[in-house]
Short mmCIF file of C-alpha atoms in Angstrom, two decimals:
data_model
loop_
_atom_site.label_atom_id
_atom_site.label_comp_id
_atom_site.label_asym_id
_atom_site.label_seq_id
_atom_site.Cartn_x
_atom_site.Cartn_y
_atom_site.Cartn_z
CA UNK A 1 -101.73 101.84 241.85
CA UNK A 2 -99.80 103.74 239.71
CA UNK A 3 -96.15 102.03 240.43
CA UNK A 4 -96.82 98.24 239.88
CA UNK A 5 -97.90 98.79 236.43
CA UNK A 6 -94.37 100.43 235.80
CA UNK A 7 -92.55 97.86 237.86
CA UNK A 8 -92.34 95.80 234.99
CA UNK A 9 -91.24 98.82 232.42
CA UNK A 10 -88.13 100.08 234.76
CA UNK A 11 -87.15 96.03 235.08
CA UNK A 12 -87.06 95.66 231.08
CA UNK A 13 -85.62 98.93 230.65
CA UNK A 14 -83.07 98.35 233.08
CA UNK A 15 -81.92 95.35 231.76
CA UNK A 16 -82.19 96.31 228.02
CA UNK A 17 -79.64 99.30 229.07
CA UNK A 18 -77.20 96.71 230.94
CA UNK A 19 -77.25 94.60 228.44
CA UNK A 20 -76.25 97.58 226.00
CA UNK A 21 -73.48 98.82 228.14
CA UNK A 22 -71.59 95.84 228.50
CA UNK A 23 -72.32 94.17 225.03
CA UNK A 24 -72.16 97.73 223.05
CA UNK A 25 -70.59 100.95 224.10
CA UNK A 26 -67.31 100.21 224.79
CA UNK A 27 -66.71 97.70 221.92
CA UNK A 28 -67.93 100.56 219.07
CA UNK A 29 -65.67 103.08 221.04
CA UNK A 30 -62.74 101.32 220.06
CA UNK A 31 -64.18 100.51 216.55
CA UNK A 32 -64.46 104.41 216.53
CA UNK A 33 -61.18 105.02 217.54
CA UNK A 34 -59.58 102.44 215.35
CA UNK A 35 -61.75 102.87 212.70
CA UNK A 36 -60.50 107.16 212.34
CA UNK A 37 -56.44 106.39 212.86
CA UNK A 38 -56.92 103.77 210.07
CA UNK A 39 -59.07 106.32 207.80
CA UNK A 40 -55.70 109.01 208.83
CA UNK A 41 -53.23 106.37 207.37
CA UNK A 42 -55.19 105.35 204.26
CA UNK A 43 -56.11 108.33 203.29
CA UNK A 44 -52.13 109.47 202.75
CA UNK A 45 -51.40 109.34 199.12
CA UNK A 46 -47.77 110.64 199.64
CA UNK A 47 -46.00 107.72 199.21
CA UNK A 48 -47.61 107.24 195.55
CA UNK A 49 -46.81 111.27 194.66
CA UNK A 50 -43.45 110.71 195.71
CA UNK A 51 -42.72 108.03 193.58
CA UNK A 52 -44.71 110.01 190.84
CA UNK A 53 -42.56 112.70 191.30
CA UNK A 54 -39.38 110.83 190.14
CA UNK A 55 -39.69 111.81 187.13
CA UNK A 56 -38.66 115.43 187.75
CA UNK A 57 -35.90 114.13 190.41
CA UNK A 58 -34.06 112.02 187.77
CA UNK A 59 -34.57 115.26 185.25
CA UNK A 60 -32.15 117.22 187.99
CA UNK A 61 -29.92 114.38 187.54
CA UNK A 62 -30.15 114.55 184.11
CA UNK A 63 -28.87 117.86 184.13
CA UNK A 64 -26.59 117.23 186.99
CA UNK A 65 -24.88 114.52 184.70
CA UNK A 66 -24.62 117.07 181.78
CA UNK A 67 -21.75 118.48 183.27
CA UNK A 68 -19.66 115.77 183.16
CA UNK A 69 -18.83 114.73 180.15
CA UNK A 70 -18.25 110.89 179.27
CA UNK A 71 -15.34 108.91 180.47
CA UNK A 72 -12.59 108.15 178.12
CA UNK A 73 -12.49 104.37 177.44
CA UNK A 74 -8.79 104.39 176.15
CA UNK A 75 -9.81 105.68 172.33
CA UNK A 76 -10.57 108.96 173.20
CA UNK A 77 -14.08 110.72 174.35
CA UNK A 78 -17.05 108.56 174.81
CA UNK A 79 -19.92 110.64 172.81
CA UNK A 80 -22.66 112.31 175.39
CA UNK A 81 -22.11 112.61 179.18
CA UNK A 82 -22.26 110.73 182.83
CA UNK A 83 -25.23 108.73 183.25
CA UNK A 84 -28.06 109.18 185.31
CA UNK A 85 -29.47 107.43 188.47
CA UNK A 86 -31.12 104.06 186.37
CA UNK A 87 -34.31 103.55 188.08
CA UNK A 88 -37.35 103.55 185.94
CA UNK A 89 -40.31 106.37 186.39
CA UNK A 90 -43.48 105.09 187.08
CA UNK A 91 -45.58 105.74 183.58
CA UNK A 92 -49.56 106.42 184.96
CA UNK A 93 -52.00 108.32 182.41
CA UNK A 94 -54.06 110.90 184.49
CA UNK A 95 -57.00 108.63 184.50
CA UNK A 96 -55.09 106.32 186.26
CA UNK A 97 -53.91 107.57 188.34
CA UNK A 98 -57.34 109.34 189.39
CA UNK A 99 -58.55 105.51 189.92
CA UNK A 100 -55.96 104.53 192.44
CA UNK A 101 -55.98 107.76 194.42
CA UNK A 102 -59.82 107.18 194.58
CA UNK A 103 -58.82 103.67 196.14
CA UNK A 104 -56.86 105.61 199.38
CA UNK A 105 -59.79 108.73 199.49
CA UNK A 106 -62.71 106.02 199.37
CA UNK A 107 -61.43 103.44 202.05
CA UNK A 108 -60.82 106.74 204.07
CA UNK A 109 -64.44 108.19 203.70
CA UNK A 110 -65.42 104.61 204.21
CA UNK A 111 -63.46 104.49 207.62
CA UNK A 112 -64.74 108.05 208.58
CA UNK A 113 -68.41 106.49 208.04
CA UNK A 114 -67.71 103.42 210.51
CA UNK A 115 -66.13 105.69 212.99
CA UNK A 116 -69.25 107.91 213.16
CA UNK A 117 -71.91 105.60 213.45
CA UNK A 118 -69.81 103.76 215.75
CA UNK A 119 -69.82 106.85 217.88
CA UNK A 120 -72.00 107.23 221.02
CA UNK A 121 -72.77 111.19 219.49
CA UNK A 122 -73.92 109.76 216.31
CA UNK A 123 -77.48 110.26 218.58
CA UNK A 124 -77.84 113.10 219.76
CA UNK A 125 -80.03 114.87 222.47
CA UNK A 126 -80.22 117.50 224.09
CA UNK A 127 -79.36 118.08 227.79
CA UNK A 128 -83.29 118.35 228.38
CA UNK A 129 -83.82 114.90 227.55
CA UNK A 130 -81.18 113.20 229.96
CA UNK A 131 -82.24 116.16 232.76
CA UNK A 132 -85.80 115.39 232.79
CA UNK A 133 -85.91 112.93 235.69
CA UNK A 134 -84.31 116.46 237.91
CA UNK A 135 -87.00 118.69 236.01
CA UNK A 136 -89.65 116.44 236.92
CA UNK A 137 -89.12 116.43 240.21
CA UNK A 138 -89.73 119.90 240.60
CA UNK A 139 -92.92 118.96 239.87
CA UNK A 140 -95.86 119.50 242.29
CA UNK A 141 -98.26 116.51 241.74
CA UNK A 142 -98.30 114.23 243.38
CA UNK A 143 -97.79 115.70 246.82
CA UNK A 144 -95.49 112.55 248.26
CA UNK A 145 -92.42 112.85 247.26
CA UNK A 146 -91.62 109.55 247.66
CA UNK A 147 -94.27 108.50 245.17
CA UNK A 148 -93.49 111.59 243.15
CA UNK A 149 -89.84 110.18 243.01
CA UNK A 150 -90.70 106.98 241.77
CA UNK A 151 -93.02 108.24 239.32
CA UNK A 152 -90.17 110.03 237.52
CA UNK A 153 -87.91 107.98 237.60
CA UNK A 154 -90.20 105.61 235.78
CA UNK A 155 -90.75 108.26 233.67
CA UNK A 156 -87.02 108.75 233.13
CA UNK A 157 -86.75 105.33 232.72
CA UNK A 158 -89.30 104.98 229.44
CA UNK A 159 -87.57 108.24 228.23
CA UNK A 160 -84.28 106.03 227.90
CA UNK A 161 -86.23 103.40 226.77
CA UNK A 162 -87.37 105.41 223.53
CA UNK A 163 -83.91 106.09 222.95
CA UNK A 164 -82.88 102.22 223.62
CA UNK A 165 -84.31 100.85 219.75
CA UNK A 166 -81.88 103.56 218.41
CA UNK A 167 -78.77 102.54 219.92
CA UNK A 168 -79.70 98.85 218.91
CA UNK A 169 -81.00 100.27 215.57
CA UNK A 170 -77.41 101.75 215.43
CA UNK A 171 -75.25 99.09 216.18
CA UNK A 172 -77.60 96.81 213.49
CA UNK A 173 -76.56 99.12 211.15
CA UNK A 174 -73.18 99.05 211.74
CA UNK A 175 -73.12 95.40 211.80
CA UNK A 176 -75.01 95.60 208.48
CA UNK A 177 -71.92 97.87 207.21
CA UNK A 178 -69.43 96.10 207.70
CA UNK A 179 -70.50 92.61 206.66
CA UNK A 180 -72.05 93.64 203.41
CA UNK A 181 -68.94 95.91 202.67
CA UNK A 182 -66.41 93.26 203.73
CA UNK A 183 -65.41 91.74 200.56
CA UNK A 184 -64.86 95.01 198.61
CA UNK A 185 -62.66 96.07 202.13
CA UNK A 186 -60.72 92.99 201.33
CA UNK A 187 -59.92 93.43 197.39
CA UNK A 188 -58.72 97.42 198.30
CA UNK A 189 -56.88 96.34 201.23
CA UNK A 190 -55.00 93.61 199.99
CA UNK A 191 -54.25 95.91 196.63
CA UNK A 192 -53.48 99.05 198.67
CA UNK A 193 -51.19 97.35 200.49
CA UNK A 194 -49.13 95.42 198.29
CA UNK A 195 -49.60 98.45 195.95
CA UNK A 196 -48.01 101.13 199.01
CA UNK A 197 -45.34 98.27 199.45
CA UNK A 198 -44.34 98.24 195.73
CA UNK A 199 -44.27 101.96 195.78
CA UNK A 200 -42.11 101.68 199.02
CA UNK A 201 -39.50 99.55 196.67
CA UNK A 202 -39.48 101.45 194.12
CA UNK A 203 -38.64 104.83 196.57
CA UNK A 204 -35.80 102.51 197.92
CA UNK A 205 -34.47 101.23 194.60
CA UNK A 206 -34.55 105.19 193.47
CA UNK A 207 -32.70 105.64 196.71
CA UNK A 208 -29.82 103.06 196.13
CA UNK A 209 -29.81 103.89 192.17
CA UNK A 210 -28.91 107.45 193.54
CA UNK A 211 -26.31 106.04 195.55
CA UNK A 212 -24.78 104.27 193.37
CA UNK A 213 -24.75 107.71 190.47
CA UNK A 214 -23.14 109.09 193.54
CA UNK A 215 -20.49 106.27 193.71
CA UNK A 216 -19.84 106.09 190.28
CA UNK A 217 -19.47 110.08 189.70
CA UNK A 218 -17.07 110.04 193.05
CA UNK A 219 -15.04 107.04 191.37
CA UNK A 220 -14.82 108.86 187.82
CA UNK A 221 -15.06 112.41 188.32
CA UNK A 222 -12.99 112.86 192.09
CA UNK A 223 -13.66 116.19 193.95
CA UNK A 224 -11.16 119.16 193.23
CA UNK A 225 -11.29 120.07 196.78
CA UNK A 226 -11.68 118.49 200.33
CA UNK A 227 -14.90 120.64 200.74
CA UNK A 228 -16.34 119.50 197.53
CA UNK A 229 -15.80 115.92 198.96
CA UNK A 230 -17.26 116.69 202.35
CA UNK A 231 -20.42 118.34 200.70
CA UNK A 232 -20.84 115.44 198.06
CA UNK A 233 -20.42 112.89 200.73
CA UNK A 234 -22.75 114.75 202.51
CA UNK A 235 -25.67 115.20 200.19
CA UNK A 236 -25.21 111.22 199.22
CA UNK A 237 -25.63 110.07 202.44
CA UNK A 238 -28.45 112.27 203.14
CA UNK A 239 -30.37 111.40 200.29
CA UNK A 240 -30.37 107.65 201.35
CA UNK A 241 -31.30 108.35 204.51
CA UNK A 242 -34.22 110.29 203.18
CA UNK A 243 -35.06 107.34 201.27
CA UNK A 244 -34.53 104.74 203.71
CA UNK A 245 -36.84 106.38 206.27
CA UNK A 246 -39.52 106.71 203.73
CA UNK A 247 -39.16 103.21 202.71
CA UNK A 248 -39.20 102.17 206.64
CA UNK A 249 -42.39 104.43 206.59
CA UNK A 250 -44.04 103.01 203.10
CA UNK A 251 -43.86 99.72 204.34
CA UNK A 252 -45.40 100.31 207.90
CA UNK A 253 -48.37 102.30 206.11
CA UNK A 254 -48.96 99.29 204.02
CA UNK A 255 -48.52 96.50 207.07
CA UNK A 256 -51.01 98.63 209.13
CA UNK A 257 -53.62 99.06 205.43
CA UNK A 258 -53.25 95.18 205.46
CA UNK A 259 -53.89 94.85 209.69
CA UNK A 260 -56.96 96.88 209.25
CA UNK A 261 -58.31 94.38 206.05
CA UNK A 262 -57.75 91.91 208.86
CA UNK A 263 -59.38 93.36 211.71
CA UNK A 264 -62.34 94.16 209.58
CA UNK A 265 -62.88 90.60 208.25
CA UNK A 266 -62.71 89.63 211.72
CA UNK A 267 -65.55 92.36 212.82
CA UNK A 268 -67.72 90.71 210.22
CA UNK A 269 -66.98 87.19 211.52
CA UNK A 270 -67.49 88.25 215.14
CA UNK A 271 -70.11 91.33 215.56
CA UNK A 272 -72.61 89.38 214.30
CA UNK A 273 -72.38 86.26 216.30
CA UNK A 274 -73.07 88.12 219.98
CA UNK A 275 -70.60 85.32 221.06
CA UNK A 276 -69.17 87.25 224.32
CA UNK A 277 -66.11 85.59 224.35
CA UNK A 278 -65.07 86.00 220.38
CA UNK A 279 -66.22 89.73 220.74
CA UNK A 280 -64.04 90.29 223.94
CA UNK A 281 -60.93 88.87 221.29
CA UNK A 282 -61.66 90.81 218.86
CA UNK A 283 -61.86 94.13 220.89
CA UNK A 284 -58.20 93.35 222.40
CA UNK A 285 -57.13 92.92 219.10
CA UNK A 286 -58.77 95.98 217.70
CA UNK A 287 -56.98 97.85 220.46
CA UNK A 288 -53.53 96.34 220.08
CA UNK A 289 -53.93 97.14 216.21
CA UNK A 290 -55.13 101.10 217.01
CA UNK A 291 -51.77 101.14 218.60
CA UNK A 292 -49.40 99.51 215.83
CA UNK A 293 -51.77 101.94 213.09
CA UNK A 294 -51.19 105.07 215.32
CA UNK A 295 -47.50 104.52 215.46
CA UNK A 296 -47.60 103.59 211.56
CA UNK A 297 -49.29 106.66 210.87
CA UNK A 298 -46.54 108.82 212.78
CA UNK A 299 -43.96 107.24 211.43
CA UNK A 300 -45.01 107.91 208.05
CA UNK A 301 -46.06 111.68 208.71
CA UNK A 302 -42.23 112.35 209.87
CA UNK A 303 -41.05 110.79 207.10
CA UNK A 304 -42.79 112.25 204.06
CA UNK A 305 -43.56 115.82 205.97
CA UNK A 306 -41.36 117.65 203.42
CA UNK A 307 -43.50 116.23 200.72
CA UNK B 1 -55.83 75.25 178.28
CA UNK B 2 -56.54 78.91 178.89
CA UNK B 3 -53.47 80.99 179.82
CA UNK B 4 -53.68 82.56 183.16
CA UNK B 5 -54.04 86.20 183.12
CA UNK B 6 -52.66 87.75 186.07
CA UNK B 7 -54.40 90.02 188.30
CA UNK B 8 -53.43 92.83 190.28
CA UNK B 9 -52.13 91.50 193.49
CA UNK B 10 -50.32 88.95 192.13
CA UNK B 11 -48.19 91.41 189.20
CA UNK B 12 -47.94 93.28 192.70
CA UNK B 13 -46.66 90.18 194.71
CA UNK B 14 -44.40 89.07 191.56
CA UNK B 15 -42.74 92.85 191.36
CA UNK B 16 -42.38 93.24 195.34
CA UNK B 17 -40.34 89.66 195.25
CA UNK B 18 -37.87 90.84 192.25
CA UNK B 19 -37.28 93.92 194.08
CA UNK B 20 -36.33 91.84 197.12
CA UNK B 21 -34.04 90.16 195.05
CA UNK B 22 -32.50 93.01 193.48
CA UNK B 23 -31.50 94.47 196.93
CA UNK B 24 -29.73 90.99 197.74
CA UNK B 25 -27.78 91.49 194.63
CA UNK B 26 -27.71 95.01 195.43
CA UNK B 27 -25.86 94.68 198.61
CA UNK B 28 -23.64 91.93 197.65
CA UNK B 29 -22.10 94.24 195.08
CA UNK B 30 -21.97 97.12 197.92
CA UNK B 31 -20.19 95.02 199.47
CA UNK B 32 -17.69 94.55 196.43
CA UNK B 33 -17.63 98.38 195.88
CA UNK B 34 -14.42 99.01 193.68
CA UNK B 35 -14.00 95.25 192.63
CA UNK B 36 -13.63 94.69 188.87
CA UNK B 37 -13.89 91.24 187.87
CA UNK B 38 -16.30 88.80 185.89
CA UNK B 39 -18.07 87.85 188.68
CA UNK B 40 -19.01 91.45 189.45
CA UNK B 41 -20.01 92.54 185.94
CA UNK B 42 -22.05 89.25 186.48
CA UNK B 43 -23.85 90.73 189.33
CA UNK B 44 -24.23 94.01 188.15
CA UNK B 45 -25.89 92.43 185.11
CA UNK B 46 -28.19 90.36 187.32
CA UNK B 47 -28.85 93.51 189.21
CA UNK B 48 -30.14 95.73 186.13
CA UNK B 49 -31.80 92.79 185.12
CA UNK B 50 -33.67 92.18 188.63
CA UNK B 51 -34.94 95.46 188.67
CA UNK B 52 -35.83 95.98 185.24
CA UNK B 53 -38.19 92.73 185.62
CA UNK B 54 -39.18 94.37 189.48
CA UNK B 55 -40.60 97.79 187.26
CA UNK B 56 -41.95 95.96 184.58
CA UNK B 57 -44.06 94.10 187.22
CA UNK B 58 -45.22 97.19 189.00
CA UNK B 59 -45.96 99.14 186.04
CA UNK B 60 -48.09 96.08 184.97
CA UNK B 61 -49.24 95.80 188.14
CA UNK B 62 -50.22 100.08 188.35
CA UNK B 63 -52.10 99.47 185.36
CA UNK B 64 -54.64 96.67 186.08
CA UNK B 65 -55.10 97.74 189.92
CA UNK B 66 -56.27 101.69 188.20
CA UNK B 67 -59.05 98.88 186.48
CA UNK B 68 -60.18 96.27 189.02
CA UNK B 69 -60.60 98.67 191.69
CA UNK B 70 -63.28 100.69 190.07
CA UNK B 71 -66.12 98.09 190.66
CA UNK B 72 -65.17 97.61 194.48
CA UNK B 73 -64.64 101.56 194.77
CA UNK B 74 -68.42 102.26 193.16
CA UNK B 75 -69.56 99.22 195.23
CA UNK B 76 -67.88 101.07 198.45
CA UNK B 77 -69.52 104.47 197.33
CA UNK B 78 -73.04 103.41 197.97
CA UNK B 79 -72.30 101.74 201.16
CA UNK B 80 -71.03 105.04 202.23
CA UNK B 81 -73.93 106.99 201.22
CA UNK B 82 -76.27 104.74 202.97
CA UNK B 83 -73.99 104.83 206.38
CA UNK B 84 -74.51 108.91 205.55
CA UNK B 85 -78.02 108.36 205.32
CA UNK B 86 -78.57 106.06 208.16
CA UNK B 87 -76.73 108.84 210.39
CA UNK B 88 -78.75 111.48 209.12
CA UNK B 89 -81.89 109.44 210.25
CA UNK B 90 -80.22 108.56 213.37
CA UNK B 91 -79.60 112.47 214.46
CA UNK B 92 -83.17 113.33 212.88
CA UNK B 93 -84.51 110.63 215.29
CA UNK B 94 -81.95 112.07 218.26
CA UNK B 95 -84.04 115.65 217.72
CA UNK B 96 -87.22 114.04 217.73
CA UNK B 97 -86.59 113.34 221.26
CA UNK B 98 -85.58 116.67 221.83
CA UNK B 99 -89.20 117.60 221.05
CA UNK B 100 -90.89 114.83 223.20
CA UNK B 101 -88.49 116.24 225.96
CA UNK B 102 -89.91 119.62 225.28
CA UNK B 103 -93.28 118.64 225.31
CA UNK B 104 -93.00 116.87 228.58
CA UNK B 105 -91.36 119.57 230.14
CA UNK B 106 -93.91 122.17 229.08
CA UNK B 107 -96.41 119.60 230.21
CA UNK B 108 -94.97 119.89 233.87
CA UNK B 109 -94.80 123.40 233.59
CA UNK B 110 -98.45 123.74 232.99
CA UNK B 111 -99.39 121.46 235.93
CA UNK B 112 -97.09 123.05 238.06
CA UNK B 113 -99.54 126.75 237.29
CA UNK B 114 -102.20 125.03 239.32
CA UNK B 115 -100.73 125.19 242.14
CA UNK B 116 -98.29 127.86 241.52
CA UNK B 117 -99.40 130.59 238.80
CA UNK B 118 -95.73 132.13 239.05
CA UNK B 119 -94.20 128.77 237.42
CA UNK B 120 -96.04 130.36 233.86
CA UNK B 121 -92.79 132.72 233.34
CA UNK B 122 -91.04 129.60 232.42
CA UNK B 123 -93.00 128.81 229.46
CA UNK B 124 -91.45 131.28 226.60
CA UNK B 125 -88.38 130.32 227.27
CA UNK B 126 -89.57 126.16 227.06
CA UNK B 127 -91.80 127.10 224.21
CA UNK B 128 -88.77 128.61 222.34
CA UNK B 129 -86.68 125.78 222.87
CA UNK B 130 -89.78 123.37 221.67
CA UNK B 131 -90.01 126.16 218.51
CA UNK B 132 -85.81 125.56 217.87
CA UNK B 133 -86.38 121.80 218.00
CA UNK B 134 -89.21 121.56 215.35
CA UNK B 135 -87.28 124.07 213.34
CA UNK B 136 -83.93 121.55 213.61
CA UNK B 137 -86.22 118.82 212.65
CA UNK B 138 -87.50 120.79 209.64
CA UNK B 139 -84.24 121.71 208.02
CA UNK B 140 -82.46 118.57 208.63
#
């Protein structure tokens, strides 16, 4: 009597959670995944210190150059001493500088948010929930135990079901999220971007300025001593390496800030159309650009870990 | 006719493409290390000059991106906060199950005394769990 009137329950439920798995789970997994390398790579300011940090670098130079007093340029002495490495410090009042850090900390929290709704744990129960089908069974009543089986399982069945709306409740809201936020995603991407690409130019320019002091000071001022030579060679070419792997680094940060401006337009484009084969796209390419972020992300770790 | 005032990206976009130039020039006179002549005071001219204009465009550019982005970054706030939220309501409604799970299993526990009285041990431990629920659900 008992089991028709479920039939049609365990039939709905079934295909509610089918339709789930293939349509849902695995597509927010790699949301998730994407979603927390990209906050890891936005969230690094150290590009921007660097370059703020000039400031005292050239002042070392400064005094560096103090020892060498000007050239003679036929009529005696020039007045002062060597010059210094000519790039130009970035000039940033505190406020300002508060506002663009708050660009890389809020696209990061904002990242961190889509990763954890997007993640299966984001509702949580408790192992007596998912368990109950085995616990009921240990139940006396009724005596069959073929009826009592598939009188849990229904049970089991509407259990799931209860949890069902939330999963679809959560992936609305995510959808929700990243539509309504995608504009403001796409100003501070774009800016972030071309802003950790400017700052990745101006840590190269630094870095051939310096090379260049170097050259000049070699050319005008020659070493007294074969080791003096070795160690200034040494220390020039060392510096632009320095630089040129944090430039390398600066501008693969701010090519995987822009692919993740892109991928997130195309999430609100595609997660709210339920068009199977535009989602299926858009999943490879979230996965393909996890990848180029994740190896972004180390590269720029190695090459500002002193920092 | 209005001027145009530029925004952020593009000072951005202007600065990154003098700096591109500045390395061509850059290299060029690398390449010419030692060489005094016209042409090369030429370049190194053009060089300062590249990169003076390359700065002058980022430091622009520094300036009105610390403005625009406040509006977006405010906007992006909230939406945060209400992902927090909706999380918060999504693990509040995860330990509302718990309790319905409780309840059913204490419900099977108490049929299951009918028929055997023993099964009753099980209940303070299942009532505890039920009490550790409610008490989740109350703090959260």
């Amino acid at each position: 009597m008992r089991s028709p009137a479920i039939r049609p329950i365990l039939k709905l439920s079934v295909c509610i959670l089918i339709s789930i798995s293939l349509n849902g789970c695995a597509n927010l997994e790699e949301i998730r995944d994407f979603s927390k390398q990209s906050a890891a790579i936005t969230a690094s300011t150290q590009a921007f210190d660097y370059e703020l940090q000039w400031k005292e670098r050239k002042a070392e130079y400064t005094s560096i150059s103090k020892n060498y007093p000007a050239k003679s340029d036929g009529n005696g002495l020039k007045a002062g001493s060597f010059d210094v490495p000519k790039a130009n410090t970035l000039e940033l009042n505190e406020a300002e500088i508060k506002s663009v850090r708050s660009v890389h900390t809020t696209l990061a929290n904002y990242m961190l948010a889509i990763s954890a709704l997007a993640d299966d744990s984001a509702i949580e129960t408790n192992s007596k929930v998912d368990e109950l089908v085995k616990d009921l069974n240990e139940f006396p009543l009724p005596a069959d135990e073929a009826e009592r089986k598939k009188r849990n399982e229904a049970y089991g069945a509407i259990l799931k079901l209860i949890k069902l709306p939330l999963e679809a409740w959560r992936q609305y809201e995510l959808r929700q999220v990243i539509i309504e936020a995608d504009p403001d995603i796409t100003t501070l991407t774009n800016l972030l971007s071309l802003q950790t690409a400017n700052m990745a130019h101006r840590i190269n320019t630094e870095g051939r300025e310096v090379d260049s002091w170097y050259a000049r000071r070699v050319s005008d001022y020659p070493a007294e001593s074969f080791v003096q030579a070795v160690e200034g060679d040494q220390a020039r070419k060392a510096r632009l390496t320095d630089t040129t792997e944090k430039y390398n680094a600066a501008i693969a940060s701010s090519e995987a800030i822009a692919k993740f401006g892109t991928i997130h337009h195309q999430m609100a484009e595609d997660l709210g159309t339920f068009n199977t084969r535009s989602v299926k796209t858009l999943i490879s390419n979230i996965k393909t650009a996890r990848l180029e972020v994740e190896k972004a992300r180390d590269q720029y770790k190695n090459a500002f870990k002193g920092e | 006719m209005a001027a145009h005032r530029l925004n952020a990206a593009e000072l951005f976009q202007i600065s990154n493409s003098y700096y591109l130039l500045y390395y061509q020039v850059d290299d060029e006179l690398k390449k010419n290390a030692g060489m005094h002549t016209p042409k090369i005071k030429d370049l190194e001219d053009k060089r300062e000059e590249l990169r003076n204009t390359a700065e002058t465009f980022s430091q622009l550019a520094m300036k009105e991106m610390a403005v625009t982005v406040k509006t977006p970054v405010a906007k992006l706030g909230n939406t945060i906060q209400e992902a927090a939220n909706t999380i918060h309501k999504l693990q509040l409604a995860g330990k509302i199950l718990d309790v319905v799970g409780d309840l059913v299993v204490i419900g099977g526990t108490l049929l299951e005394t009918l028929t055997n009285p023993a099964a009753a041990a099980k209940l303070p431990e299942q009532v505890s769990s039920l009490i550790e629920d409610l008490k989740e659900i109350k703090t959260a």
